[in-house]
mmCIF file of N, CA and C in Angstrom:
data_model
loop_
_atom_site.group_PDB
_atom_site.id
_atom_site.type_symbol
_atom_site.label_atom_id
_atom_site.label_comp_id
_atom_site.label_asym_id
_atom_site.label_seq_id
_atom_site.Cartn_x
_atom_site.Cartn_y
_atom_site.Cartn_z
ATOM 1 N N MET A 29 -13.129 49.033 -6.702
ATOM 2 C CA MET A 29 -13.431 47.709 -6.209
ATOM 3 C C MET A 29 -14.969 47.488 -6.185
ATOM 4 N N SER A 30 -15.444 46.245 -6.091
ATOM 5 C CA SER A 30 -16.880 46.035 -6.143
ATOM 6 C C SER A 30 -17.728 46.420 -5.009
ATOM 7 N N ASP A 31 -18.841 46.780 -5.223
ATOM 8 C CA ASP A 31 -19.689 47.349 -4.130
ATOM 9 C C ASP A 31 -20.801 46.132 -3.507
ATOM 10 N N THR A 32 -20.609 45.098 -4.088
ATOM 11 C CA THR A 32 -21.427 44.048 -3.453
ATOM 12 C C THR A 32 -21.062 43.647 -2.099
ATOM 13 N N PRO A 33 -22.160 43.654 -1.153
ATOM 14 C CA PRO A 33 -21.968 43.386 0.272
ATOM 15 C C PRO A 33 -21.665 41.778 0.397
ATOM 16 N N VAL A 34 -20.778 41.542 1.349
ATOM 17 C CA VAL A 34 -20.443 40.289 1.737
ATOM 18 C C VAL A 34 -21.503 39.552 2.452
ATOM 19 N N LYS A 35 -22.154 40.235 3.386
ATOM 20 C CA LYS A 35 -23.188 39.710 4.150
ATOM 21 C C LYS A 35 -24.592 40.054 3.681
ATOM 22 N N GLN A 36 -25.481 39.003 3.437
ATOM 23 C CA GLN A 36 -26.787 39.498 2.882
ATOM 24 C C GLN A 36 -27.729 39.456 4.083
ATOM 25 N N GLN A 37 -28.368 40.543 4.187
ATOM 26 C CA GLN A 37 -29.356 40.541 5.439
ATOM 27 C C GLN A 37 -30.832 40.098 4.945
ATOM 28 N N SER A 38 -31.513 39.381 5.814
ATOM 29 C CA SER A 38 -32.644 38.753 5.540
ATOM 30 C C SER A 38 -33.827 39.848 6.026
ATOM 31 N N THR A 39 -35.005 39.633 5.452
ATOM 32 C CA THR A 39 -36.062 40.693 5.869
ATOM 33 C C THR A 39 -36.581 40.356 7.284
ATOM 34 N N ALA A 40 -37.144 41.439 7.880
ATOM 35 C CA ALA A 40 -37.780 41.217 9.151
ATOM 36 C C ALA A 40 -38.762 40.205 9.173
ATOM 37 N N ALA A 41 -39.556 40.156 8.075
ATOM 38 C CA ALA A 41 -40.736 39.318 7.853
ATOM 39 C C ALA A 41 -40.161 37.899 7.915
ATOM 40 N N PHE A 42 -39.162 37.640 7.068
ATOM 41 C CA PHE A 42 -38.522 36.240 7.141
ATOM 42 C C PHE A 42 -38.065 35.654 8.365
ATOM 43 N N HIS A 43 -37.340 36.742 9.151
ATOM 44 C CA HIS A 43 -36.833 36.313 10.414
ATOM 45 C C HIS A 43 -37.986 35.972 11.404
ATOM 46 N N GLY A 44 -38.984 36.728 11.441
ATOM 47 C CA GLY A 44 -40.072 36.547 12.300
ATOM 48 C C GLY A 44 -40.864 35.219 11.820
ATOM 49 N N GLN A 45 -40.929 34.891 10.491
ATOM 50 C CA GLN A 45 -41.484 33.678 10.161
ATOM 51 C C GLN A 45 -40.679 32.504 10.489
ATOM 52 N N ALA A 46 -39.403 32.591 10.595
ATOM 53 C CA ALA A 46 -38.512 31.597 10.949
ATOM 54 C C ALA A 46 -38.423 31.247 12.443
ATOM 55 N N VAL A 47 -38.631 32.345 13.205
ATOM 56 C CA VAL A 47 -38.658 32.073 14.735
ATOM 57 C C VAL A 47 -40.031 31.571 15.129
ATOM 58 N N ALA A 48 -41.067 31.999 14.447
ATOM 59 C CA ALA A 48 -42.641 31.359 14.695
ATOM 60 C C ALA A 48 -42.638 30.044 14.419
ATOM 61 N N SER A 49 -42.032 29.834 13.116
ATOM 62 C CA SER A 49 -41.881 28.178 12.612
ATOM 63 C C SER A 49 -41.237 27.454 13.689
ATOM 64 N N PHE A 50 -40.159 27.844 14.093
ATOM 65 C CA PHE A 50 -39.293 27.129 15.059
ATOM 66 C C PHE A 50 -40.155 26.960 16.471
ATOM 67 N N ALA A 51 -40.507 28.076 16.962
ATOM 68 C CA ALA A 51 -41.397 28.088 18.246
ATOM 69 C C ALA A 51 -42.770 27.061 17.967
ATOM 70 N N VAL A 52 -43.361 27.130 16.936
ATOM 71 C CA VAL A 52 -44.522 26.265 16.792
ATOM 72 C C VAL A 52 -44.097 24.789 16.723
ATOM 73 N N ALA A 53 -42.968 24.518 16.054
ATOM 74 C CA ALA A 53 -42.499 23.189 15.741
ATOM 75 C C ALA A 53 -42.066 22.530 17.342
ATOM 76 N N MET A 54 -41.401 23.344 18.085
ATOM 77 C CA MET A 54 -40.855 22.932 19.433
ATOM 78 C C MET A 54 -42.042 22.766 20.233
ATOM 79 N N ALA A 55 -43.123 23.541 20.177
ATOM 80 C CA ALA A 55 -44.110 23.468 21.219
ATOM 81 C C ALA A 55 -45.073 22.286 20.897
ATOM 82 N N ALA A 56 -45.223 21.964 19.484
ATOM 83 C CA ALA A 56 -45.874 20.813 19.098
ATOM 84 C C ALA A 56 -45.144 19.642 19.588
ATOM 85 N N THR A 57 -43.902 19.469 19.312
ATOM 86 C CA THR A 57 -43.054 18.359 19.806
ATOM 87 C C THR A 57 -43.048 18.005 21.323
ATOM 88 N N ALA A 58 -43.088 19.247 21.861
ATOM 89 C CA ALA A 58 -43.079 19.050 23.439
ATOM 90 C C ALA A 58 -44.342 18.516 23.853
ATOM 91 N N LEU A 59 -45.510 19.124 23.311
ATOM 92 C CA LEU A 59 -46.766 18.936 23.794
ATOM 93 C C LEU A 59 -47.064 17.307 23.413
ATOM 94 N N GLY A 60 -46.546 16.901 22.185
ATOM 95 C CA GLY A 60 -46.699 15.588 21.867
ATOM 96 C C GLY A 60 -46.011 14.549 22.826
ATOM 97 N N ILE A 61 -44.823 14.957 23.085
ATOM 98 C CA ILE A 61 -43.928 14.008 24.017
ATOM 99 C C ILE A 61 -44.808 13.998 25.473
ATOM 100 N N PHE A 62 -45.193 15.148 25.993
ATOM 101 C CA PHE A 62 -45.847 15.219 27.114
ATOM 102 C C PHE A 62 -47.093 14.507 27.221
ATOM 103 N N ARG A 63 -47.942 14.467 26.225
ATOM 104 C CA ARG A 63 -49.021 13.769 26.205
ATOM 105 C C ARG A 63 -49.112 12.350 25.701
ATOM 106 N N LEU A 64 -47.892 11.773 25.569
ATOM 107 C CA LEU A 64 -47.577 10.556 24.967
ATOM 108 C C LEU A 64 -47.855 9.579 26.101
ATOM 109 N N GLU A 65 -48.627 8.495 25.658
ATOM 110 C CA GLU A 65 -49.057 7.427 26.777
ATOM 111 C C GLU A 65 -47.779 6.462 27.000
ATOM 112 N N ALA A 66 -46.615 6.900 27.627
ATOM 113 C CA ALA A 66 -45.522 6.091 27.815
ATOM 114 C C ALA A 66 -45.075 6.457 29.303
ATOM 115 N N ASP A 67 -44.141 5.559 29.593
ATOM 116 C CA ASP A 67 -43.315 5.700 31.075
ATOM 117 C C ASP A 67 -42.693 7.087 30.962
ATOM 118 N N ALA A 68 -42.348 7.824 32.103
ATOM 119 C CA ALA A 68 -41.637 9.032 32.034
ATOM 120 C C ALA A 68 -40.243 8.786 31.502
ATOM 121 N N TRP A 69 -39.418 7.656 31.724
ATOM 122 C CA TRP A 69 -38.190 7.652 31.258
ATOM 123 C C TRP A 69 -38.151 7.689 29.690
ATOM 124 N N VAL A 70 -39.314 7.114 29.127
ATOM 125 C CA VAL A 70 -39.295 7.162 27.525
ATOM 126 C C VAL A 70 -39.570 8.620 27.133
ATOM 127 N N ARG A 71 -40.597 9.205 27.777
ATOM 128 C CA ARG A 71 -40.938 10.655 27.369
ATOM 129 C C ARG A 71 -39.377 11.444 27.573
ATOM 130 N N GLY A 72 -38.704 11.237 28.690
ATOM 131 C CA GLY A 72 -37.497 11.953 28.810
ATOM 132 C C GLY A 72 -36.367 11.682 27.887
ATOM 133 N N PHE A 73 -36.398 10.387 27.622
ATOM 134 C CA PHE A 73 -35.406 10.018 26.485
ATOM 135 C C PHE A 73 -35.879 10.863 25.110
ATOM 136 N N LEU A 74 -36.996 10.858 24.809
ATOM 137 C CA LEU A 74 -37.470 11.527 23.589
ATOM 138 C C LEU A 74 -37.184 13.058 23.763
ATOM 139 N N ALA A 75 -37.481 13.705 24.858
ATOM 140 C CA ALA A 75 -37.259 15.022 24.994
ATOM 141 C C ALA A 75 -35.553 15.347 24.921
ATOM 142 N N ILE A 76 -34.865 14.519 25.436
ATOM 143 C CA ILE A 76 -33.377 14.552 25.343
ATOM 144 C C ILE A 76 -32.944 14.697 23.779
ATOM 145 N N ALA A 77 -33.574 13.675 23.192
ATOM 146 C CA ALA A 77 -33.167 13.460 21.777
ATOM 147 C C ALA A 77 -33.657 14.633 20.921
ATOM 148 N N VAL A 78 -34.649 15.150 21.171
ATOM 149 C CA VAL A 78 -35.162 16.323 20.420
ATOM 150 C C VAL A 78 -34.451 17.469 20.716
ATOM 151 N N LEU A 79 -33.891 17.680 21.869
ATOM 152 C CA LEU A 79 -33.111 18.965 22.203
ATOM 153 C C LEU A 79 -31.596 18.568 21.512
ATOM 154 N N TYR A 80 -31.229 17.303 21.385
ATOM 155 C CA TYR A 80 -29.857 16.970 20.929
ATOM 156 C C TYR A 80 -29.991 17.350 19.308
ATOM 157 N N LEU A 81 -31.156 16.972 18.785
ATOM 158 C CA LEU A 81 -31.339 17.256 17.233
ATOM 159 C C LEU A 81 -31.409 18.660 16.950
ATOM 160 N N VAL A 82 -32.189 19.460 17.974
ATOM 161 C CA VAL A 82 -32.014 20.955 17.616
ATOM 162 C C VAL A 82 -30.512 21.631 17.714
ATOM 163 N N THR A 83 -29.858 21.127 18.853
ATOM 164 C CA THR A 83 -28.537 21.652 19.013
ATOM 165 C C THR A 83 -27.569 21.260 17.773
ATOM 166 N N SER A 84 -27.838 19.976 17.169
ATOM 167 C CA SER A 84 -26.921 19.568 16.048
ATOM 168 C C SER A 84 -27.464 20.449 14.875
ATOM 169 N N ALA A 85 -28.714 20.666 14.724
ATOM 170 C CA ALA A 85 -29.105 21.461 13.592
ATOM 171 C C ALA A 85 -28.573 22.862 13.434
ATOM 172 N N PHE A 86 -28.536 23.385 14.601
ATOM 173 C CA PHE A 86 -28.024 24.824 14.786
ATOM 174 C C PHE A 86 -26.386 24.832 14.441
ATOM 175 N N THR A 87 -25.937 23.712 15.017
ATOM 176 C CA THR A 87 -24.430 23.744 14.775
ATOM 177 C C THR A 87 -24.140 23.542 13.321
ATOM 178 N N LEU A 88 -24.959 22.655 12.658
ATOM 179 C CA LEU A 88 -24.704 22.465 11.139
ATOM 180 C C LEU A 88 -24.978 23.657 10.527
ATOM 181 N N ALA A 89 -25.988 24.394 10.779
ATOM 182 C CA ALA A 89 -26.290 25.671 10.128
ATOM 183 C C ALA A 89 -25.271 26.772 10.282
ATOM 184 N N LYS A 90 -24.709 26.722 11.397
ATOM 185 C CA LYS A 90 -23.461 27.692 11.891
ATOM 186 C C LYS A 90 -22.233 27.256 10.859
ATOM 187 N N VAL A 91 -21.938 25.957 10.644
ATOM 188 C CA VAL A 91 -20.723 25.623 9.992
ATOM 189 C C VAL A 91 -21.041 25.930 8.322
ATOM 190 N N ILE A 92 -22.208 25.621 8.052
ATOM 191 C CA ILE A 92 -22.499 25.806 6.526
ATOM 192 C C ILE A 92 -22.386 27.292 6.275
ATOM 193 N N ARG A 93 -22.857 28.173 7.281
ATOM 194 C CA ARG A 93 -22.777 29.697 7.066
ATOM 195 C C ARG A 93 -21.397 30.150 7.191
ATOM 196 N N ASP A 94 -20.498 29.621 8.109
ATOM 197 C CA ASP A 94 -19.173 30.188 8.235
ATOM 198 C C ASP A 94 -18.474 29.668 6.921
ATOM 199 N N ARG A 95 -18.603 28.513 6.303
ATOM 200 C CA ARG A 95 -18.081 28.026 5.075
ATOM 201 C C ARG A 95 -18.405 28.957 4.005
ATOM 202 N N GLN A 96 -19.558 29.391 3.922
ATOM 203 C CA GLN A 96 -20.047 30.304 2.742
ATOM 204 C C GLN A 96 -19.438 31.628 2.943
ATOM 205 N N GLU A 97 -19.474 32.229 4.174
ATOM 206 C CA GLU A 97 -18.907 33.488 4.363
ATOM 207 C C GLU A 97 -17.481 33.484 4.098
ATOM 208 N N ALA A 98 -16.724 32.468 4.443
ATOM 209 C CA ALA A 98 -15.319 32.356 4.235
ATOM 210 C C ALA A 98 -15.006 32.415 2.867
ATOM 211 N N GLY A 99 -15.833 31.702 2.001
ATOM 212 C CA GLY A 99 -15.676 31.412 0.559
ATOM 213 C C GLY A 99 -15.875 32.689 -0.036
ATOM 214 N N GLN A 100 -16.826 33.659 0.370
ATOM 215 C CA GLN A 100 -17.099 35.029 -0.142
ATOM 216 C C GLN A 100 -15.907 35.850 0.095
ATOM 217 N N ILE A 101 -15.475 35.839 1.562
ATOM 218 C CA ILE A 101 -14.371 36.749 1.828
ATOM 219 C C ILE A 101 -12.958 36.472 1.040
ATOM 220 N N VAL A 102 -12.774 35.231 0.641
ATOM 221 C CA VAL A 102 -11.521 34.893 -0.119
ATOM 222 C C VAL A 102 -11.752 35.259 -1.415
ATOM 223 N N SER A 103 -12.914 35.118 -1.892
ATOM 224 C CA SER A 103 -13.188 35.616 -3.430
ATOM 225 C C SER A 103 -13.070 37.295 -3.342
ATOM 226 N N ARG A 104 -13.545 37.827 -2.356
ATOM 227 C CA ARG A 104 -13.284 39.304 -2.656
ATOM 228 C C ARG A 104 -11.877 39.676 -2.335
ATOM 229 N N VAL A 105 -11.137 39.008 -1.519
ATOM 230 C CA VAL A 105 -9.836 39.300 -1.397
ATOM 231 C C VAL A 105 -9.087 39.046 -2.661
ATOM 232 N N ASP A 106 -9.277 38.048 -3.246
ATOM 233 C CA ASP A 106 -8.788 37.685 -4.577
ATOM 234 C C ASP A 106 -9.100 38.621 -5.627
ATOM 235 N N GLN A 107 -10.316 39.137 -5.706
ATOM 236 C CA GLN A 107 -10.869 40.072 -6.662
ATOM 237 C C GLN A 107 -10.072 41.466 -6.388
ATOM 238 N N ALA A 108 -9.866 41.782 -5.169
ATOM 239 C CA ALA A 108 -9.237 43.126 -4.620
ATOM 240 C C ALA A 108 -7.702 43.053 -5.204
ATOM 241 N N ARG A 109 -7.063 42.004 -4.907
ATOM 242 C CA ARG A 109 -5.663 41.754 -5.392
ATOM 243 C C ARG A 109 -5.512 41.818 -6.995
ATOM 244 N N LEU A 110 -6.507 41.291 -7.723
ATOM 245 C CA LEU A 110 -6.436 41.304 -9.088
ATOM 246 C C LEU A 110 -6.569 42.796 -9.612
ATOM 247 N N GLU A 111 -7.744 43.633 -8.896
ATOM 248 C CA GLU A 111 -7.874 44.828 -9.357
ATOM 249 C C GLU A 111 -6.760 45.851 -9.100
ATOM 250 N N LYS A 112 -5.897 45.568 -7.927
ATOM 251 C CA LYS A 112 -4.875 46.302 -7.717
ATOM 252 C C LYS A 112 -3.605 45.899 -8.668
ATOM 253 N N LEU A 113 -3.533 44.617 -9.009
ATOM 254 C CA LEU A 113 -2.512 44.236 -10.106
ATOM 255 C C LEU A 113 -2.755 44.929 -11.140
ATOM 256 N N LEU A 114 -4.041 44.819 -11.762
ATOM 257 C CA LEU A 114 -4.606 45.583 -13.042
ATOM 258 C C LEU A 114 -4.366 47.123 -12.947
ATOM 259 N N ALA A 115 -4.583 47.671 -11.934
ATOM 260 C CA ALA A 115 -4.455 49.265 -11.793
ATOM 261 C C ALA A 115 -3.081 49.577 -11.873
ATOM 262 N N GLY A 116 -2.111 48.774 -11.475
ATOM 263 C CA GLY A 116 -0.835 49.148 -11.480
ATOM 264 C C GLY A 116 -0.073 48.630 -12.783
ATOM 265 N N HIS A 117 -0.678 48.119 -13.602
ATOM 266 C CA HIS A 117 -0.157 47.641 -14.889
ATOM 267 C C HIS A 117 -0.190 48.544 -15.883
ATOM 268 N N ASP A 118 1.042 49.006 -16.471
ATOM 269 C CA ASP A 118 0.987 49.983 -17.559
ATOM 270 C C ASP A 118 1.227 49.082 -18.866
ATOM 271 N N PRO A 119 0.426 48.932 -19.706
ATOM 272 C CA PRO A 119 0.591 48.167 -21.061
ATOM 273 C C PRO A 119 1.624 48.848 -21.884
ATOM 274 N N PHE A 120 1.979 50.128 -21.842
ATOM 275 C CA PHE A 120 2.896 50.850 -22.507
ATOM 276 C C PHE A 120 3.848 51.366 -21.794
ATOM 277 N N PRO A 121 4.952 50.580 -21.203
ATOM 278 C CA PRO A 121 6.032 50.997 -20.435
ATOM 279 C C PRO A 121 6.792 52.240 -21.005
ATOM 280 N N ALA A 122 7.165 53.117 -20.169
ATOM 281 C CA ALA A 122 8.113 54.281 -20.649
ATOM 282 C C ALA A 122 9.326 53.731 -21.369
ATOM 283 N N GLY A 123 9.751 54.399 -22.310
ATOM 284 C CA GLY A 123 11.034 54.038 -23.084
ATOM 285 C C GLY A 123 10.668 53.216 -24.247
ATOM 286 N N GLU A 124 9.600 52.688 -24.358
ATOM 287 C CA GLU A 124 8.978 51.875 -25.445
ATOM 288 C C GLU A 124 8.307 52.672 -26.309
ATOM 289 N N ALA A 125 8.594 52.631 -27.608
ATOM 290 C CA ALA A 125 7.840 53.554 -28.613
ATOM 291 C C ALA A 125 6.633 53.132 -28.930
ATOM 292 N N ARG A 126 5.635 53.849 -28.651
ATOM 293 C CA ARG A 126 4.111 53.441 -29.126
ATOM 294 C C ARG A 126 3.930 53.559 -30.623
ATOM 295 N N ARG A 127 3.509 52.310 -31.010
ATOM 296 C CA ARG A 127 3.269 52.182 -32.576
ATOM 297 C C ARG A 127 1.974 52.989 -32.732
ATOM 298 N N GLN A 128 1.849 53.891 -33.703
ATOM 299 C CA GLN A 128 0.604 54.513 -33.981
ATOM 300 C C GLN A 128 0.163 53.970 -35.428
ATOM 301 N N ALA A 129 -1.064 54.042 -35.559
ATOM 302 C CA ALA A 129 -1.566 53.588 -36.761
ATOM 303 C C ALA A 129 -1.350 54.652 -37.754
ATOM 304 N N PRO A 130 -1.176 54.179 -39.029
ATOM 305 C CA PRO A 130 -1.000 55.373 -40.024
ATOM 306 C C PRO A 130 -2.175 56.087 -40.194
ATOM 307 N N PRO A 131 -1.921 57.315 -40.702
ATOM 308 C CA PRO A 131 -3.239 58.105 -40.892
ATOM 309 C C PRO A 131 -4.068 57.578 -41.947
ATOM 310 N N ALA A 132 -5.270 57.786 -41.784
ATOM 311 C CA ALA A 132 -6.328 57.160 -42.674
ATOM 312 C C ALA A 132 -6.239 57.958 -44.119
ATOM 313 N N PRO A 133 -6.368 57.181 -45.196
ATOM 314 C CA PRO A 133 -6.081 58.009 -46.398
ATOM 315 C C PRO A 133 -7.484 58.912 -46.615
ATOM 316 N N ARG A 134 -7.094 60.068 -47.373
ATOM 317 C CA ARG A 134 -8.198 61.079 -47.649
ATOM 318 C C ARG A 134 -8.961 60.692 -48.874
#
């Protein structure tokens, strides 16, 4: 069977960069909303909208990841079935005479 991993791991540096980027973006947005010269209800509405956008983005990312992983698992199961079928296949079943090539002329 194939030795390719189903789940690919990201590096620690990539993970750290993603977390830092998310933190900077959220902090900048929160600071911008807080310092906005508008009524409190407008700032509150924008804050709730940002939180809704973030949760929707996480949900979308999870759905995409789950679909991709499901496709990889199905592909690996199909590959395993094919390998099992090919391993059990005998191209020359017993009882059938094998044809041999005639000896080469000297």
